[in-house]
Each structure stands twice: as structure tokens, then as C-alpha cells.
PDB file of C-alpha atoms and ligand atoms in Angstrom:
ATOM      1  CA  MET T   4      95.105 115.993 168.954  1.00  0.00           C
ATOM      2  CA  ALA T   5      91.450 115.857 169.971  1.00  0.00           C
ATOM      3  CA  ASN T   6      89.814 112.505 170.503  1.00  0.00           C
ATOM      4  CA  PHE T   7      86.227 112.291 169.249  1.00  0.00           C
ATOM      5  CA  ASP T   8      85.466 108.736 170.402  1.00  0.00           C
ATOM      6  CA  ASP T   9      82.823 109.988 172.855  1.00  0.00           C
ATOM      7  CA  ARG T  10      81.006 111.852 170.107  1.00  0.00           C
ATOM      8  CA  TYR T  11      81.353 109.068 167.532  1.00  0.00           C
ATOM      9  CA  PRO T  12      81.418 105.747 169.440  1.00  0.00           C
ATOM     10  CA  LEU T  13      83.513 103.217 167.569  1.00  0.00           C
ATOM     11  CA  ASP T  14      81.679 100.130 168.786  1.00  0.00           C
ATOM     12  CA  LYS T  15      78.025 101.042 169.032  1.00  0.00           C
ATOM     13  CA  TRP T  16      77.210  97.454 168.077  1.00  0.00           C
ATOM     14  CA  ARG T  17      78.289  96.460 171.617  1.00  0.00           C
ATOM     15  CA  ASP T  18      75.376  98.433 173.195  1.00  0.00           C
ATOM     16  CA  ALA T  19      72.704  96.072 174.523  1.00  0.00           C
ATOM     17  CA  ASP T  20      69.929  97.992 172.742  1.00  0.00           C
ATOM     18  CA  HIS T  21      71.723  98.494 169.425  1.00  0.00           C
ATOM     19  CA  SER T  22      70.396  96.625 166.406  1.00  0.00           C
ATOM     20  CA  VAL T  23      70.996  97.628 162.821  1.00  0.00           C
ATOM     21  CA  MET T  24      67.952  95.642 161.700  1.00  0.00           C
ATOM     22  CA  LYS T  25      65.707  97.645 164.058  1.00  0.00           C
ATOM     23  CA  GLU T  26      66.880 100.819 162.339  1.00  0.00           C
ATOM     24  CA  PHE T  27      65.133  99.694 159.161  1.00  0.00           C
ATOM     25  CA  SER T  28      61.784  99.690 160.967  1.00  0.00           C
ATOM     26  CA  LEU T  29      59.284 102.449 160.136  1.00  0.00           C
ATOM     27  CA  ALA T  30      57.087 101.671 163.155  1.00  0.00           C
ATOM     28  CA  GLY T  31      55.467 104.826 164.469  1.00  0.00           C
ATOM     29  CA  LYS T  32      56.313 106.875 161.372  1.00  0.00           C
ATOM     30  CA  LYS T  33      53.666 108.529 159.220  1.00  0.00           C
ATOM     31  CA  GLY T  34      54.043 109.267 155.573  1.00  0.00           C
ATOM     32  CA  PHE T  35      52.509 109.794 152.167  1.00  0.00           C
ATOM     33  CA  VAL T  36      53.203 108.562 148.659  1.00  0.00           C
ATOM     34  CA  THR T  37      52.157 110.479 145.524  1.00  0.00           C
ATOM     35  CA  GLY T  38      51.388 108.555 142.367  1.00  0.00           C
ATOM     36  CA  ALA T  39      50.206 105.816 144.745  1.00  0.00           C
ATOM     37  CA  ALA T  40      47.757 104.289 142.269  1.00  0.00           C
ATOM     38  CA  GLY T  41      50.674 103.659 139.900  1.00  0.00           C
ATOM     39  CA  GLY T  42      53.093 100.771 139.839  1.00  0.00           C
ATOM     40  CA  ILE T  43      56.079 102.192 141.716  1.00  0.00           C
ATOM     41  CA  GLY T  44      53.944 104.241 144.128  1.00  0.00           C
ATOM     42  CA  ARG T  45      51.650 101.492 145.359  1.00  0.00           C
ATOM     43  CA  SER T  46      54.534  99.066 145.756  1.00  0.00           C
ATOM     44  CA  ALA T  47      56.410 101.713 147.802  1.00  0.00           C
ATOM     45  CA  ALA T  48      53.362 102.362 149.973  1.00  0.00           C
ATOM     46  CA  ALA T  49      52.986  98.628 150.641  1.00  0.00           C
ATOM     47  CA  ALA T  50      56.664  98.431 151.634  1.00  0.00           C
ATOM     48  CA  TRP T  51      56.294 101.314 154.079  1.00  0.00           C
ATOM     49  CA  ALA T  52      53.123  99.780 155.530  1.00  0.00           C
ATOM     50  CA  GLU T  53      54.861  96.409 155.940  1.00  0.00           C
ATOM     51  CA  ALA T  54      57.740  98.191 157.715  1.00  0.00           C
ATOM     52  CA  GLY T  55      55.210  99.635 160.194  1.00  0.00           C
ATOM     53  CA  ALA T  56      54.336 103.128 158.943  1.00  0.00           C
ATOM     54  CA  ASP T  57      50.896 104.680 158.627  1.00  0.00           C
ATOM     55  CA  VAL T  58      50.596 105.789 155.008  1.00  0.00           C
ATOM     56  CA  ALA T  59      48.425 108.116 152.934  1.00  0.00           C
ATOM     57  CA  LEU T  60      48.004 106.978 149.328  1.00  0.00           C
ATOM     58  CA  VAL T  61      47.808 110.092 147.127  1.00  0.00           C
ATOM     59  CA  ASP T  62      46.841 110.201 143.459  1.00  0.00           C
ATOM     60  CA  LEU T  63      44.474 112.057 141.109  1.00  0.00           C
ATOM     61  CA  PRO T  64      40.943 112.533 142.521  1.00  0.00           C
ATOM     62  CA  ALA T  65      39.637 110.415 139.611  1.00  0.00           C
ATOM     63  CA  LYS T  66      41.533 107.453 141.107  1.00  0.00           C
ATOM     64  CA  LEU T  67      40.088 107.776 144.618  1.00  0.00           C
ATOM     65  CA  GLU T  68      38.006 104.606 144.368  1.00  0.00           C
ATOM     66  CA  GLN T  69      41.071 102.584 143.346  1.00  0.00           C
ATOM     67  CA  LEU T  70      43.098 104.200 146.160  1.00  0.00           C
ATOM     68  CA  GLU T  71      40.429 103.343 148.726  1.00  0.00           C
ATOM     69  CA  SER T  72      40.452  99.728 147.713  1.00  0.00           C
ATOM     70  CA  LEU T  73      44.293  99.629 147.880  1.00  0.00           C
ATOM     71  CA  ALA T  74      44.195 101.325 151.299  1.00  0.00           C
ATOM     72  CA  ALA T  75      41.759  98.727 152.660  1.00  0.00           C
ATOM     73  CA  GLU T  76      43.904  95.901 151.272  1.00  0.00           C
ATOM     74  CA  MET T  77      47.135  97.287 152.782  1.00  0.00           C
ATOM     75  CA  SER T  78      45.576  98.101 156.182  1.00  0.00           C
ATOM     76  CA  GLY T  79      44.169  94.579 156.340  1.00  0.00           C
ATOM     77  CA  LYS T  80      47.424  92.919 155.326  1.00  0.00           C
ATOM     78  CA  TYR T  81      49.850  94.977 157.446  1.00  0.00           C
ATOM     79  CA  GLY T  82      47.706  96.158 160.401  1.00  0.00           C
ATOM     80  CA  VAL T  83      48.606  99.850 160.039  1.00  0.00           C
ATOM     81  CA  ASN T  84      46.493 102.874 159.149  1.00  0.00           C
ATOM     82  CA  VAL T  85      46.440 103.380 155.358  1.00  0.00           C
ATOM     83  CA  VAL T  86      44.226 106.153 153.973  1.00  0.00           C
ATOM     84  CA  ALA T  87      43.361 107.374 150.479  1.00  0.00           C
ATOM     85  CA  LEU T  88      43.596 111.049 149.481  1.00  0.00           C
ATOM     86  CA  GLY T  89      42.808 112.567 146.072  1.00  0.00           C
ATOM     87  CA  CYS T  90      45.120 115.363 144.892  1.00  0.00           C
ATOM     88  CA  ASP T  91      46.267 116.805 141.577  1.00  0.00           C
ATOM     89  CA  VAL T  92      49.924 117.538 142.369  1.00  0.00           C
ATOM     90  CA  SER T  93      50.089 120.158 139.591  1.00  0.00           C
ATOM     91  CA  ASP T  94      47.337 122.285 141.176  1.00  0.00           C
ATOM     92  CA  PRO T  95      48.446 124.585 144.030  1.00  0.00           C
ATOM     93  CA  ASN T  96      44.952 124.629 145.605  1.00  0.00           C
ATOM     94  CA  SER T  97      44.704 120.858 145.537  1.00  0.00           C
ATOM     95  CA  VAL T  98      48.163 120.546 147.159  1.00  0.00           C
ATOM     96  CA  ALA T  99      47.192 123.055 149.875  1.00  0.00           C
ATOM     97  CA  GLU T 100      44.114 120.914 150.614  1.00  0.00           C
ATOM     98  CA  LEU T 101      46.351 117.840 150.722  1.00  0.00           C
ATOM     99  CA  LYS T 102      48.477 119.455 153.436  1.00  0.00           C
ATOM    100  CA  THR T 103      45.401 119.959 155.631  1.00  0.00           C
ATOM    101  CA  ALA T 104      44.080 116.459 154.911  1.00  0.00           C
ATOM    102  CA  LEU T 105      47.433 114.829 155.770  1.00  0.00           C
ATOM    103  CA  VAL T 106      47.527 116.480 159.187  1.00  0.00           C
ATOM    104  CA  ASP T 107      43.838 115.653 159.798  1.00  0.00           C
ATOM    105  CA  ARG T 108      44.118 112.006 158.790  1.00  0.00           C
ATOM    106  CA  LEU T 109      47.659 111.059 159.928  1.00  0.00           C
ATOM    107  CA  GLY T 110      48.524 113.673 162.579  1.00  0.00           C
ATOM    108  CA  THR T 111      51.871 114.519 161.007  1.00  0.00           C
ATOM    109  CA  VAL T 112      54.287 113.542 158.230  1.00  0.00           C
ATOM    110  CA  ASP T 113      57.715 111.991 158.917  1.00  0.00           C
ATOM    111  CA  ILE T 114      58.383 110.463 155.495  1.00  0.00           C
ATOM    112  CA  ALA T 115      57.231 111.418 152.003  1.00  0.00           C
ATOM    113  CA  PHE T 116      57.735 109.800 148.609  1.00  0.00           C
ATOM    114  CA  LEU T 117      57.179 112.489 145.954  1.00  0.00           C
ATOM    115  CA  ASN T 118      56.739 110.191 143.017  1.00  0.00           C
ATOM    116  CA  ALA T 119      53.795 111.222 140.775  1.00  0.00           C
ATOM    117  CA  GLY T 120      54.884 111.686 137.175  1.00  0.00           C
ATOM    118  CA  ILE T 121      53.967 111.412 133.509  1.00  0.00           C
ATOM    119  CA  CYS T 122      55.812 110.806 130.254  1.00  0.00           C
ATOM    120  CA  LEU T 123      53.775 111.933 127.233  1.00  0.00           C
ATOM    121  CA  MET T 124      54.000 110.480 123.748  1.00  0.00           C
ATOM    122  CA  GLY T 125      55.587 112.713 121.092  1.00  0.00           C
ATOM    123  CA  ASP T 126      57.861 114.410 123.603  1.00  0.00           C
ATOM    124  CA  SER T 127      60.652 115.672 121.344  1.00  0.00           C
ATOM    125  CA  ILE T 128      61.939 118.852 119.699  1.00  0.00           C
ATOM    126  CA  ASP T 129      58.605 119.792 118.045  1.00  0.00           C
ATOM    127  CA  ILE T 130      56.504 119.089 121.136  1.00  0.00           C
ATOM    128  CA  PRO T 131      53.632 121.587 121.398  1.00  0.00           C
ATOM    129  CA  PHE T 132      53.908 124.025 124.280  1.00  0.00           C
ATOM    130  CA  ASP T 133      50.886 122.623 126.118  1.00  0.00           C
ATOM    131  CA  LYS T 134      52.480 119.155 126.363  1.00  0.00           C
ATOM    132  CA  TRP T 135      55.798 120.662 127.502  1.00  0.00           C
ATOM    133  CA  GLN T 136      53.959 122.716 130.127  1.00  0.00           C
ATOM    134  CA  LYS T 137      51.892 119.768 131.369  1.00  0.00           C
ATOM    135  CA  THR T 138      55.045 117.697 131.889  1.00  0.00           C
ATOM    136  CA  LEU T 139      56.686 120.547 133.809  1.00  0.00           C
ATOM    137  CA  ASP T 140      53.548 121.167 135.875  1.00  0.00           C
ATOM    138  CA  ILE T 141      53.221 117.563 137.055  1.00  0.00           C
ATOM    139  CA  ASN T 142      56.795 116.269 137.176  1.00  0.00           C
ATOM    140  CA  LEU T 143      58.640 119.372 138.374  1.00  0.00           C
ATOM    141  CA  SER T 144      56.151 121.786 139.960  1.00  0.00           C
ATOM    142  CA  GLY T 145      54.278 118.808 141.437  1.00  0.00           C
ATOM    143  CA  ALA T 146      57.485 117.552 143.092  1.00  0.00           C
ATOM    144  CA  PHE T 147      58.258 121.084 144.268  1.00  0.00           C
ATOM    145  CA  MET T 148      54.817 121.669 145.816  1.00  0.00           C
ATOM    146  CA  THR T 149      54.326 118.261 147.437  1.00  0.00           C
ATOM    147  CA  GLY T 150      57.907 118.306 148.767  1.00  0.00           C
ATOM    148  CA  GLN T 151      57.245 121.765 150.162  1.00  0.00           C
ATOM    149  CA  ILE T 152      54.110 120.802 152.119  1.00  0.00           C
ATOM    150  CA  ALA T 153      55.965 117.752 153.490  1.00  0.00           C
ATOM    151  CA  HIS T 154      58.892 119.715 154.903  1.00  0.00           C
ATOM    152  CA  GLN T 155      56.589 122.500 156.087  1.00  0.00           C
ATOM    153  CA  ILE T 156      54.580 120.001 158.146  1.00  0.00           C
ATOM    154  CA  MET T 157      57.823 118.551 159.575  1.00  0.00           C
ATOM    155  CA  ARG T 158      59.137 122.004 160.535  1.00  0.00           C
ATOM    156  CA  GLU T 159      55.781 123.234 161.875  1.00  0.00           C
ATOM    157  CA  HIS T 160      55.585 120.125 164.061  1.00  0.00           C
ATOM    158  CA  GLY T 161      59.198 120.509 165.206  1.00  0.00           C
ATOM    159  CA  HIS T 162      60.579 117.160 164.049  1.00  0.00           C
ATOM    160  CA  GLY T 163      62.821 115.854 161.310  1.00  0.00           C
ATOM    161  CA  GLY T 164      61.983 113.521 158.471  1.00  0.00           C
ATOM    162  CA  SER T 165      62.930 112.037 155.150  1.00  0.00           C
ATOM    163  CA  LEU T 166      61.901 113.189 151.672  1.00  0.00           C
ATOM    164  CA  ILE T 167      62.396 110.919 148.672  1.00  0.00           C
ATOM    165  CA  PHE T 168      61.893 112.149 145.108  1.00  0.00           C
ATOM    166  CA  THR T 169      61.598 110.092 141.935  1.00  0.00           C
ATOM    167  CA  SER T 170      64.081 111.201 139.314  1.00  0.00           C
ATOM    168  CA  SER T 171      64.965 108.988 136.331  1.00  0.00           C
ATOM    169  CA  THR T 172      67.909 107.785 134.296  1.00  0.00           C
ATOM    170  CA  ALA T 173      66.442 110.172 131.699  1.00  0.00           C
ATOM    171  CA  GLY T 174      67.326 113.006 134.097  1.00  0.00           C
ATOM    172  CA  HIS T 175      70.999 112.043 133.950  1.00  0.00           C
ATOM    173  CA  THR T 176      71.507 111.242 130.296  1.00  0.00           C
ATOM    174  CA  VAL T 177      69.667 111.694 127.002  1.00  0.00           C
ATOM    175  CA  LEU T 178      68.340 108.212 126.445  1.00  0.00           C
ATOM    176  CA  ASN T 179      68.151 106.697 123.025  1.00  0.00           C
ATOM    177  CA  MET T 180      64.962 104.760 123.675  1.00  0.00           C
ATOM    178  CA  GLY T 181      65.486 102.421 120.758  1.00  0.00           C
ATOM    179  CA  GLY T 182      62.269 103.672 119.152  1.00  0.00           C
ATOM    180  CA  SER T 183      59.950 102.431 121.858  1.00  0.00           C
ATOM    181  CA  PRO T 184      58.377 104.214 123.507  1.00  0.00           C
ATOM    182  CA  ALA T 185      58.764 107.627 121.827  1.00  0.00           C
ATOM    183  CA  PRO T 186      61.362 110.188 122.967  1.00  0.00           C
ATOM    184  CA  ASN T 187      61.225 112.040 126.264  1.00  0.00           C
ATOM    185  CA  MET T 188      62.699 115.516 125.968  1.00  0.00           C
ATOM    186  CA  SER T 189      60.607 117.529 128.437  1.00  0.00           C
ATOM    187  CA  TYR T 190      60.475 114.465 130.692  1.00  0.00           C
ATOM    188  CA  SER T 191      64.304 114.416 130.850  1.00  0.00           C
ATOM    189  CA  VAL T 192      64.407 118.134 131.590  1.00  0.00           C
ATOM    190  CA  THR T 193      61.962 117.789 134.488  1.00  0.00           C
ATOM    191  CA  LYS T 194      63.786 114.822 136.001  1.00  0.00           C
ATOM    192  CA  ALA T 195      67.134 116.664 135.877  1.00  0.00           C
ATOM    193  CA  GLY T 196      65.341 119.452 137.762  1.00  0.00           C
ATOM    194  CA  VAL T 197      63.976 116.994 140.328  1.00  0.00           C
ATOM    195  CA  THR T 198      67.516 115.786 141.069  1.00  0.00           C
ATOM    196  CA  ARG T 199      68.833 119.319 141.589  1.00  0.00           C
ATOM    197  CA  TYR T 200      65.783 120.257 143.737  1.00  0.00           C
ATOM    198  CA  THR T 201      66.466 117.178 145.889  1.00  0.00           C
ATOM    199  CA  GLN T 202      70.047 118.337 146.446  1.00  0.00           C
ATOM    200  CA  TYR T 203      69.034 121.910 147.221  1.00  0.00           C
ATOM    201  CA  LEU T 204      66.604 120.691 149.883  1.00  0.00           C
ATOM    202  CA  ALA T 205      69.282 118.432 151.397  1.00  0.00           C
ATOM    203  CA  ALA T 206      71.449 121.488 152.022  1.00  0.00           C
ATOM    204  CA  ALA T 207      68.625 123.788 153.133  1.00  0.00           C
ATOM    205  CA  LEU T 208      66.795 121.324 155.386  1.00  0.00           C
ATOM    206  CA  ALA T 209      69.717 119.620 157.173  1.00  0.00           C
ATOM    207  CA  PRO T 210      69.528 122.112 160.081  1.00  0.00           C
ATOM    208  CA  TYR T 211      65.948 120.879 160.694  1.00  0.00           C
ATOM    209  CA  GLY T 212      66.909 117.201 160.744  1.00  0.00           C
ATOM    210  CA  ILE T 213      65.197 116.648 157.406  1.00  0.00           C
ATOM    211  CA  ARG T 214      66.967 114.532 154.785  1.00  0.00           C
ATOM    212  CA  SER T 215      66.276 114.728 151.058  1.00  0.00           C
ATOM    213  CA  ASN T 216      67.217 112.023 148.574  1.00  0.00           C
ATOM    214  CA  ALA T 217      66.176 110.867 145.126  1.00  0.00           C
ATOM    215  CA  ILE T 218      65.926 107.531 143.426  1.00  0.00           C
ATOM    216  CA  THR T 219      66.715 107.123 139.762  1.00  0.00           C
ATOM    217  CA  PRO T 220      64.804 104.202 138.288  1.00  0.00           C
ATOM    218  CA  GLY T 221      65.853 102.783 134.948  1.00  0.00           C
ATOM    219  CA  TYR T 222      63.267 100.646 133.143  1.00  0.00           C
ATOM    220  CA  ILE T 223      60.668  99.496 135.678  1.00  0.00           C
ATOM    221  CA  TRP T 224      57.659  97.629 134.337  1.00  0.00           C
ATOM    222  CA  SER T 225      54.707  99.790 135.424  1.00  0.00           C
ATOM    223  CA  GLY T 226      51.824 101.932 134.216  1.00  0.00           C
ATOM    224  CA  ILE T 227      53.980 104.659 132.703  1.00  0.00           C
ATOM    225  CA  PHE T 228      54.726 102.556 129.620  1.00  0.00           C
ATOM    226  CA  GLY T 229      51.045 101.792 129.048  1.00  0.00           C
ATOM    227  CA  ASP T 230      50.822  99.627 125.949  1.00  0.00           C
ATOM    228  CA  SER T 231      53.482 101.643 124.096  1.00  0.00           C
ATOM    229  CA  VAL T 232      56.279  99.062 124.198  1.00  0.00           C
ATOM    230  CA  THR T 233      56.404  96.540 121.378  1.00  0.00           C
ATOM    231  CA  GLU T 234      58.315  93.273 121.670  1.00  0.00           C
ATOM    232  CA  GLU T 235      60.924  94.714 119.290  1.00  0.00           C
ATOM    233  CA  GLY T 236      61.105  97.984 121.260  1.00  0.00           C
ATOM    234  CA  HIS T 237      61.461  96.066 124.529  1.00  0.00           C
ATOM    235  CA  ASP T 238      64.521  94.224 123.174  1.00  0.00           C
ATOM    236  CA  ALA T 239      65.997  97.410 121.694  1.00  0.00           C
ATOM    237  CA  MET T 240      65.652  99.320 124.982  1.00  0.00           C
ATOM    238  CA  LEU T 241      67.335  96.525 126.896  1.00  0.00           C
ATOM    239  CA  GLN T 242      70.445  96.630 124.705  1.00  0.00           C
ATOM    240  CA  MET T 243      71.497  99.483 127.004  1.00  0.00           C
ATOM    241  CA  VAL T 244      70.832  97.579 130.220  1.00  0.00           C
ATOM    242  CA  PRO T 245      73.520  95.171 131.449  1.00  0.00           C
ATOM    243  CA  GLU T 246      70.848  93.139 133.294  1.00  0.00           C
ATOM    244  CA  ARG T 247      68.949  92.822 129.952  1.00  0.00           C
ATOM    245  CA  ARG T 248      65.552  93.075 131.632  1.00  0.00           C
ATOM    246  CA  PHE T 249      63.075  95.514 133.135  1.00  0.00           C
ATOM    247  CA  ALA T 250      62.837  95.633 136.943  1.00  0.00           C
ATOM    248  CA  ARG T 251      59.714  94.676 138.848  1.00  0.00           C
ATOM    249  CA  ASN T 252      58.249  97.399 141.089  1.00  0.00           C
ATOM    250  CA  ASP T 253      59.029  95.360 144.193  1.00  0.00           C
ATOM    251  CA  GLU T 254      62.752  95.561 143.404  1.00  0.00           C
ATOM    252  CA  LEU T 255      62.586  99.233 144.473  1.00  0.00           C
ATOM    253  CA  GLN T 256      61.028  98.477 147.864  1.00  0.00           C
ATOM    254  CA  GLY T 257      64.292  97.823 149.756  1.00  0.00           C
ATOM    255  CA  LEU T 258      65.840 101.140 148.720  1.00  0.00           C
ATOM    256  CA  LEU T 259      62.648 103.033 149.555  1.00  0.00           C
ATOM    257  CA  VAL T 260      62.432 101.526 153.053  1.00  0.00           C
ATOM    258  CA  PHE T 261      66.144 102.214 153.616  1.00  0.00           C
ATOM    259  CA  LEU T 262      65.912 105.873 152.573  1.00  0.00           C
ATOM    260  CA  ALA T 263      62.805 106.454 154.712  1.00  0.00           C
ATOM    261  CA  SER T 264      64.277 104.751 157.777  1.00  0.00           C
ATOM    262  CA  ASP T 265      66.833 105.641 160.436  1.00  0.00           C
ATOM    263  CA  ALA T 266      69.203 103.140 158.788  1.00  0.00           C
ATOM    264  CA  SER T 267      70.000 105.959 156.318  1.00  0.00           C
ATOM    265  CA  SER T 268      70.442 108.678 158.969  1.00  0.00           C
ATOM    266  CA  TYR T 269      73.631 110.065 157.335  1.00  0.00           C
ATOM    267  CA  VAL T 270      72.367 109.780 153.763  1.00  0.00           C
ATOM    268  CA  THR T 271      71.170 113.042 152.259  1.00  0.00           C
ATOM    269  CA  GLY T 272      71.494 114.781 148.901  1.00  0.00           C
ATOM    270  CA  THR T 273      71.961 111.483 147.053  1.00  0.00           C
ATOM    271  CA  ASP T 274      70.318 110.194 143.898  1.00  0.00           C
ATOM    272  CA  THR T 275      70.616 106.420 143.737  1.00  0.00           C
ATOM    273  CA  PRO T 276      70.275 104.634 140.403  1.00  0.00           C
ATOM    274  CA  ILE T 277      68.232 101.455 140.470  1.00  0.00           C
ATOM    275  CA  ASP T 278      68.591 100.673 136.824  1.00  0.00           C
ATOM    276  CA  GLY T 279      70.156  97.276 136.185  1.00  0.00           C
ATOM    277  CA  GLY T 280      73.382  99.097 135.313  1.00  0.00           C
ATOM    278  CA  LEU T 281      71.944 101.341 132.560  1.00  0.00           C
ATOM    279  CA  LEU T 282      73.972 104.390 133.625  1.00  0.00           C
ATOM    280  CA  VAL T 283      77.315 102.621 133.276  1.00  0.00           C
ATOM    281  CA  TYR T 284      77.198 103.378 129.545  1.00  0.00           C
TER     282      TYR T 284
HETATM  283  P1  NAD S 186      52.568 104.932 136.682  1.00  0.00           P
HETATM  284  O1  NAD S 186      51.988 105.587 135.470  1.00  0.00           O
HETATM  285  O2  NAD S 186      52.181 103.541 136.994  1.00  0.00           O
HETATM  286  O3  NAD S 186      52.290 105.836 137.959  1.00  0.00           O
HETATM  287  C1  NAD S 186      52.292 107.239 137.928  1.00  0.00           C
HETATM  288  C2  NAD S 186      51.144 107.731 138.803  1.00  0.00           C
HETATM  289  O4  NAD S 186      51.202 109.170 138.896  1.00  0.00           O
HETATM  290  C3  NAD S 186      49.772 107.369 138.228  1.00  0.00           C
HETATM  291  O5  NAD S 186      49.005 106.645 139.175  1.00  0.00           O
HETATM  292  C4  NAD S 186      49.150 108.708 137.915  1.00  0.00           C
HETATM  293  O6  NAD S 186      47.746 108.761 138.096  1.00  0.00           O
HETATM  294  C5  NAD S 186      49.861 109.622 138.898  1.00  0.00           C
HETATM  295  N1  NAD S 186      49.744 111.009 138.470  1.00  0.00           N
HETATM  296  C6  NAD S 186      49.908 111.502 137.214  1.00  0.00           C
HETATM  297  N2  NAD S 186      49.621 112.801 137.191  1.00  0.00           N
HETATM  298  C7  NAD S 186      49.263 113.142 138.457  1.00  0.00           C
HETATM  299  C8  NAD S 186      48.851 114.341 139.059  1.00  0.00           C
HETATM  300  N3  NAD S 186      48.738 115.476 138.358  1.00  0.00           N
HETATM  301  N4  NAD S 186      48.544 114.340 140.374  1.00  0.00           N
HETATM  302  C9  NAD S 186      48.636 113.204 141.096  1.00  0.00           C
HETATM  303  N5  NAD S 186      49.042 112.026 140.590  1.00  0.00           N
HETATM  304  C10 NAD S 186      49.343 112.004 139.276  1.00  0.00           C
HETATM  305  O7  NAD S 186      54.126 105.007 136.474  1.00  0.00           O
HETATM  306  P2  NAD S 186      55.336 104.673 137.476  1.00  0.00           P
HETATM  307  O8  NAD S 186      56.373 104.009 136.688  1.00  0.00           O
HETATM  308  O9  NAD S 186      54.855 104.038 138.719  1.00  0.00           O
HETATM  309  O10 NAD S 186      55.848 106.140 137.741  1.00  0.00           O
HETATM  310  C11 NAD S 186      56.156 106.626 139.023  1.00  0.00           C
HETATM  311  C12 NAD S 186      57.311 107.610 138.902  1.00  0.00           C
HETATM  312  O11 NAD S 186      58.477 106.911 138.494  1.00  0.00           O
HETATM  313  C13 NAD S 186      57.094 108.727 137.878  1.00  0.00           C
HETATM  314  O12 NAD S 186      57.580 109.951 138.410  1.00  0.00           O
HETATM  315  C14 NAD S 186      57.970 108.298 136.726  1.00  0.00           C
HETATM  316  O13 NAD S 186      58.413 109.382 135.952  1.00  0.00           O
HETATM  317  C15 NAD S 186      59.117 107.630 137.470  1.00  0.00           C
HETATM  318  N6  NAD S 186      59.943 106.732 136.679  1.00  0.00           N
HETATM  319  C16 NAD S 186      59.412 105.580 136.182  1.00  0.00           C
HETATM  320  C17 NAD S 186      60.227 104.730 135.460  1.00  0.00           C
HETATM  321  C18 NAD S 186      59.734 103.430 134.915  1.00  0.00           C
HETATM  322  O14 NAD S 186      60.481 102.764 134.185  1.00  0.00           O
HETATM  323  N7  NAD S 186      58.531 103.015 135.244  1.00  0.00           N
HETATM  324  C19 NAD S 186      61.573 105.071 135.245  1.00  0.00           C
HETATM  325  C20 NAD S 186      62.064 106.249 135.773  1.00  0.00           C
HETATM  326  C21 NAD S 186      61.241 107.070 136.503  1.00  0.00           C
END
């Protein structure tokens, strides 16, 4: 029988320089977050900045002013380099420009949170084609293109990294939204695609030291709901959630730091629900 103890030390914790808490640090890493003007995105970017990473905040060019103000606030609070970059993730030219800007402004990319997304009203069986297409362009093609430039930069620069995609409970099950907000057919289809894309990349990119994981938020109170949720709808939606509440954006921060950091070095191809138990039903 072979003994693999040399390859897989059983008591690494005994090493003088070993510290599991240090593995959660993002010091020295560089990354970008799409949808960074939105609730989940800006909270994620703040978490990465607090953990020591330099971060590019990426959102629609129309939101550049808001991004610049967030970048100044985060740089000031956490003492790292936070920059603002406008990009429409559904536009191939805009994403190509983003790739150049990321290398110019950060030097490289070690971690990326591909998170921009929309959920349009009236998204059900009679949805007009243009709404269907827009949802696919942003949620699915946007994740594809921004994920692609991230792993291309990592491979071109000869180092590994961590990609994190935002799926949704709606990508795993057909949610009965309790009437508020309206249904989400094309949204669900795109999020199921995001999960499978995440898994494909995990298999294809492992030889390069690049990990690929997704998060699956349940109901997180953020911009995506706009003012579409009534008090009655809120209560109806939460009938399906054992925790009986929405999450706050900051409740996703721990998972997002973990997945970006070396503490998750053997975690790839996963899609972790953070949903107050919604998917148990
Ligand atoms: P949000 O509306 O606050 O943020 C989404 C951001 O994406 C916005 O800032 C928006 O400007 C940006 N965006 C939209 N189209 C874009 C484009 N073409 N190019 C670049 N940026 C674009 O909503 P959020 O809840 O923070 O959503 C973030 C992600 O989380 C989305 O992918 C969403 O589908 C997903 N999600 C949210 C929930 C929830 O309950 N909030 C649940 C599951 C999944």
C-alpha cells in the first residue's frame, strides 16, 4: 500500500506559518465585480476590499458617476485601490474594452465576481421576444463574456484565480413568486445556464489553477426588486422561506470572501445556496 502522507500532510496545523484565518485574506489579489452599483455587487466589492484586494467596480456606463463615488468611499475606508469602470456586459465590444481597462488599471485579475443581472416584469409564457433576448444577453451572454475575459487574463498572465458567478434559486426550481413580483421565466432559464456554465469552466480551467463556483441567492433585499414588492407579496414570497425573511446584502459577504480566497482552494464547480432554506422545499 502506498503512503501519501508526504503529499497530503495530516497535521499542517502544526506548521509554524500555518494559519487558517490567514487563508481568508485577499491581500495582494486583484479583482473585479460586475453589477457593482447594485446591492449584492457593491456589498461584495466592499467585502473584497476589506479583505485586502484591489477591486474594479464594473457597471453600466450610465452609472459611472455612482461607481466613482463608491470607489472613493471604499478606497478611503479600506486603504486599497478601488477603481470604477463602465461596461455593458451584453455588448462584446464593451467587454473587450473592459479587458484592456482591467489590465491597465489593476495589472491583472486574480478574482472575478460575474454578477450583473436583470429580471424584467412580465417575464412569463407570452413574453415578447425582445424581452426574452435582453434577459439572455445580459444574464447569460454577459456572464459568458465577462467570465471569459477574466480567465483569459489569468491564463495570459500565467497564474490561477477564482471565478464566482451569480445564479439564483430561480435557476434550480420554478418559483411560485406568490404574485409579487411577476413571474421570471427567461430569468430562470438564464440562471440555470449560468450554473451549468460555472460547472463547465470548473472542469475546463482546473489545469490552469482556476476555480469556478456559483452562488445561488434566494430573496436578497436589493435593487432588483425595485418597488415591485407589496407588503402582501413580501409575506406571500416568504411562505416558501424557512427563515421567513429576506437576506441583507452583507449576509453574502462571508461566502464571497471564502470563494475568492485560498481558504476555498479545493472548492470548484459548486453552486452554494444562500437562501434562508428556500430550496429545501
Ligand atoms: P441590483 O439590481 O441591485 O443590481 C444589478 C446590477 O446589474 C445593477 O447595478 C445594474 O445596473 C447592473 N446591470 C444590469 N444590466 C447590466 C449590463 N448590461 N451591464 C452591466 N451591468 C448591468 O440587483 P442585485 O440583487 O444586486 O442583483 C445582482 C445579481 O444577483 C443579479 O445577477 C441577480 O439576478 C442576482 N440575484 C439576485 C437575487 C435577489 O434576491 N436580489 C436573487 C437571486 C439572484
